[in-house]
Amino acid sequence: MTTTKRDMDALRALQGLEDGRPSARLRAALAVGATPDPCFVDKLVDRCAIEPEFFVRDMLTWALTRHPTSMTLPRLLREVRSERAQARSQALHTLSKIGDRQAWPAITRALLSDADGEVARSAWRAAVVLVPEGEEPVLATELATQLGRGEREMQLSLSRALVALGEVIVPALRTATTAPDPGVRAHALATQRLLREPDAVFEYAIEEARRVVALGGSGQEGQ
C-alpha cells in the first residue's frame, strides 16, 4: 500500500512539472526535491532545458541537488554538450550548485566562450566553483580572453568570476590592459578596481576605466 501511494505521488509530481501554470510547476519541483527518487532525475534535467520561468528553473536545480551526485552528475555532463543553449546553461548552473569537482573536465574552452551569452556566463560561474587547486591561473588567462564581451550585465558577470579567483588574475588583467581593443582595456581596468575595492560599483568603475582609456592611459600609472 505504501509503495503504491509513493508511486502515485511520484507520478503526480512528474505530471505537475508539465502543468501549464508556473505556480503548479513550482510546487511540483518542490515536491520532487522534498522526496528525492532516482526516477525523477531524467525528467528534472529534461524540464530544465525547456522551462521558460526562471524561478521554476531555479527550483528544478534545487531538486536536482537533493539527489545523489552519482545519479545527477552523469546526466548533467551529457547535457552540457546539448545543442539546446538553455540545456547547456542550466546544466552548468546546476553543476555549480552541486560543486563536485569531478565535473571540471566538462568546463571546456568552447563553453567558456560559447556564442550564447547565458551559456558563457553559466560556464564562468561553474568554472570558478569547480576549478581544481593550482589551475586558477590557467582559468584566469582563459577567462581574460572574454574581456570586453557583451553589455554591462555580462561584463559584470565576468568581472565577478575573475575577482572570485583572487590575486591570481593580476597578470592576466595586466596583459589585457595593453590590448588593442579599448573595450577590453576598459573592462580589464574596471575588473582591477573591483579586485582592489570589492565594494566598488561596477557602473562607476567601467565608466572611469573608459575615461582613462579614452585619454590614452593604461591605468597602470603609479603602480
Coordinates of C-alpha atoms in Angstrom, one line a residue:
M1 CA 0.0 0.0 0.0
T2 CA 2.8 2.4 1.0
T3 CA 4.8 1.7 -2.1
T4 CA 1.7 2.2 -4.3
K5 CA 0.9 5.5 -2.7
R6 CA 4.5 6.6 -3.2
D7 CA 4.4 5.7 -6.8
M8 CA 1.2 7.6 -7.3
D9 CA 2.7 10.7 -5.6
A10 CA 5.8 10.5 -7.8
L11 CA 3.6 10.2 -10.9
R12 CA 1.5 13.2 -9.9
A13 CA 4.7 15.2 -9.2
L14 CA 6.2 14.3 -12.6
Q15 CA 3.0 15.3 -14.3
G16 CA 2.9 18.5 -12.4
L17 CA 6.2 19.5 -14.0
E18 CA 4.4 19.8 -17.3
D19 CA 1.4 21.8 -15.9
G20 CA 0.6 24.9 -17.9
R21 CA 0.6 27.0 -14.7
P22 CA 4.1 28.2 -13.5
S23 CA 2.9 28.0 -9.9
A24 CA 1.9 24.4 -10.3
R25 CA 5.2 23.5 -11.9
L26 CA 7.0 25.3 -9.0
R27 CA 5.0 23.2 -6.5
A28 CA 5.8 20.0 -8.4
A29 CA 9.6 20.8 -8.4
L30 CA 9.4 21.5 -4.7
A31 CA 7.6 18.2 -4.1
V32 CA 10.2 16.3 -6.2
G33 CA 13.1 17.8 -4.3
A34 CA 11.4 17.1 -0.9
T35 CA 11.2 13.4 -1.7
P36 CA 14.2 12.5 -3.9
D37 CA 13.9 9.5 -6.1
P38 CA 16.1 8.1 -9.0
C39 CA 13.0 8.1 -11.3
F40 CA 12.9 12.0 -11.1
V41 CA 16.4 12.8 -12.3
D42 CA 15.9 12.5 -16.1
K43 CA 12.6 14.3 -16.0
L44 CA 14.1 17.2 -14.0
V45 CA 17.1 17.6 -16.3
D46 CA 14.8 17.4 -19.4
R47 CA 12.5 20.0 -17.9
C48 CA 15.4 22.4 -17.2
A49 CA 16.1 22.5 -20.9
I50 CA 12.7 23.9 -21.8
E51 CA 11.3 25.5 -18.7
P52 CA 10.5 29.2 -19.5
E53 CA 10.3 30.6 -16.0
F54 CA 13.5 31.5 -14.1
F55 CA 12.1 30.8 -10.7
V56 CA 10.8 27.4 -11.7
R57 CA 14.2 26.5 -13.3
D58 CA 15.9 27.5 -10.0
M59 CA 13.6 25.1 -8.1
L60 CA 14.4 22.4 -10.6
T61 CA 18.1 22.9 -9.9
W62 CA 17.4 22.8 -6.2
A63 CA 15.5 19.5 -6.7
L64 CA 18.5 18.0 -8.6
T65 CA 20.9 19.0 -5.8
R66 CA 18.7 16.9 -3.4
H67 CA 19.6 13.8 -5.4
P68 CA 22.8 11.8 -5.0
T69 CA 25.6 13.2 -7.2
S70 CA 26.2 9.6 -8.6
M71 CA 22.7 9.9 -10.2
T72 CA 22.8 13.6 -11.4
L73 CA 26.4 14.1 -12.5
P74 CA 26.5 11.7 -15.5
R75 CA 23.2 13.1 -16.8
L76 CA 24.3 16.8 -16.4
L77 CA 27.6 16.1 -18.0
R78 CA 25.8 14.8 -21.1
E79 CA 23.5 17.9 -21.0
V80 CA 26.4 20.4 -21.2
R81 CA 27.0 19.1 -24.7
S82 CA 23.4 19.6 -25.8
E83 CA 22.6 21.6 -29.0
R84 CA 20.0 23.5 -27.0
A85 CA 21.5 26.6 -25.3
Q86 CA 19.2 26.6 -22.3
A87 CA 20.0 22.9 -21.7
R88 CA 23.7 23.8 -21.6
S89 CA 23.2 26.8 -19.5
Q90 CA 21.0 25.2 -16.9
A91 CA 23.2 22.1 -16.6
L92 CA 26.2 24.3 -16.0
H93 CA 24.3 26.3 -13.4
T94 CA 23.3 23.1 -11.6
L95 CA 26.8 21.7 -11.7
S96 CA 28.0 24.9 -10.0
K97 CA 25.4 24.4 -7.3
I98 CA 26.4 20.7 -6.8
G99 CA 30.0 21.7 -6.6
D100 CA 31.5 18.3 -7.4
R101 CA 35.0 18.9 -9.0
Q102 CA 34.6 15.7 -11.0
A103 CA 32.7 17.9 -13.4
W104 CA 35.7 20.1 -14.1
P105 CA 36.8 18.4 -17.3
A106 CA 33.4 19.3 -18.8
I107 CA 34.1 23.0 -18.5
T108 CA 35.7 23.3 -21.9
R109 CA 37.2 26.4 -23.7
A110 CA 34.2 26.1 -26.0
L111 CA 31.8 26.6 -23.2
L112 CA 33.7 29.4 -21.6
S113 CA 33.5 31.2 -25.0
D114 CA 30.1 29.9 -26.0
A115 CA 28.3 32.1 -28.6
D116 CA 25.2 32.2 -26.3
G117 CA 25.8 34.7 -23.6
E118 CA 23.8 32.9 -20.9
V119 CA 25.8 29.7 -21.5
A120 CA 29.0 31.5 -21.3
R121 CA 28.0 33.2 -18.1
S122 CA 26.9 29.9 -16.5
A123 CA 30.2 28.4 -17.6
W124 CA 32.2 31.2 -16.0
R125 CA 30.4 30.8 -12.7
A126 CA 30.7 27.0 -12.8
A127 CA 34.4 27.2 -13.7
V128 CA 35.2 29.3 -10.6
V129 CA 33.4 26.9 -8.4
L130 CA 34.9 23.7 -9.9
V131 CA 38.5 24.7 -10.8
P132 CA 41.0 22.4 -9.1
E133 CA 43.6 23.9 -6.8
G134 CA 46.5 25.1 -8.8
E135 CA 44.6 25.5 -12.0
E136 CA 43.3 29.0 -11.2
P137 CA 46.0 30.9 -13.1
V138 CA 45.2 29.0 -16.3
L139 CA 41.5 29.6 -15.8
A140 CA 42.2 33.3 -15.2
T141 CA 44.0 33.5 -18.5
E142 CA 41.2 31.8 -20.4
L143 CA 38.5 34.0 -18.8
A144 CA 40.5 37.1 -19.7
T145 CA 40.0 36.3 -23.4
Q146 CA 36.4 37.2 -22.8
L147 CA 37.0 40.7 -21.5
G148 CA 35.1 43.4 -23.4
R149 CA 32.4 41.0 -24.4
G150 CA 28.7 41.9 -24.3
E151 CA 26.8 44.6 -22.4
R152 CA 27.2 45.8 -18.8
E153 CA 25.5 42.8 -17.2
M154 CA 27.6 40.3 -19.0
Q155 CA 30.8 42.2 -18.3
L156 CA 29.9 42.4 -14.6
S157 CA 29.4 38.6 -14.6
L158 CA 32.8 38.1 -16.0
S159 CA 34.4 40.5 -13.6
R160 CA 32.8 38.8 -10.6
A161 CA 34.0 35.4 -11.8
L162 CA 37.6 36.7 -12.2
V163 CA 37.6 38.5 -8.9
A164 CA 36.4 35.3 -7.2
L165 CA 39.7 33.7 -8.3
G166 CA 41.6 36.3 -6.3
E167 CA 45.1 37.7 -6.9
V168 CA 46.0 35.0 -9.5
I169 CA 44.1 37.2 -12.0
V170 CA 46.5 40.1 -11.8
P171 CA 48.9 39.0 -14.6
A172 CA 46.1 38.3 -17.0
L173 CA 44.4 41.6 -16.3
R174 CA 47.7 43.5 -16.6
T175 CA 48.2 41.9 -20.1
A176 CA 44.6 42.8 -21.1
T177 CA 45.2 46.5 -20.2
T178 CA 47.5 46.7 -23.2
A179 CA 45.1 45.0 -25.6
P180 CA 44.4 46.8 -29.0
D181 CA 40.6 46.8 -28.2
P182 CA 39.7 49.8 -26.0
G183 CA 36.7 47.9 -24.7
V184 CA 38.9 45.1 -23.5
R185 CA 41.3 47.6 -21.8
A186 CA 38.5 49.3 -20.1
H187 CA 36.9 46.1 -18.8
A188 CA 40.3 44.9 -17.5
L189 CA 40.8 48.2 -15.7
A190 CA 37.3 48.0 -14.1
T191 CA 38.0 44.5 -13.0
Q192 CA 41.3 45.5 -11.5
R193 CA 39.4 48.1 -9.4
L194 CA 36.8 45.5 -8.3
L195 CA 39.7 43.3 -7.2
R196 CA 41.2 46.1 -5.1
E197 CA 37.8 47.5 -3.9
P198 CA 35.2 44.7 -3.8
D199 CA 32.5 47.2 -2.7
A200 CA 33.1 49.4 -5.8
V201 CA 30.1 49.9 -8.1
F202 CA 30.8 48.3 -11.4
E203 CA 28.9 51.1 -13.3
Y204 CA 31.3 53.7 -11.9
A205 CA 34.3 51.5 -12.3
I206 CA 33.7 50.8 -16.0
E207 CA 32.9 54.5 -16.8
E208 CA 36.1 55.6 -15.0
A209 CA 38.1 52.9 -16.9
R210 CA 36.6 54.1 -20.2
R211 CA 37.6 57.7 -19.5
V212 CA 41.2 56.5 -18.7
V213 CA 41.4 54.6 -21.9
A214 CA 39.9 57.4 -24.0
L215 CA 42.6 59.7 -22.6
G216 CA 45.2 57.3 -23.7
G217 CA 46.2 55.9 -20.3
S218 CA 46.8 52.3 -19.4
G219 CA 45.6 52.6 -15.8
Q220 CA 48.9 51.3 -14.6
E221 CA 50.5 54.6 -13.9
G222 CA 51.9 54.8 -10.5
Q223 CA 51.5 51.0 -9.9

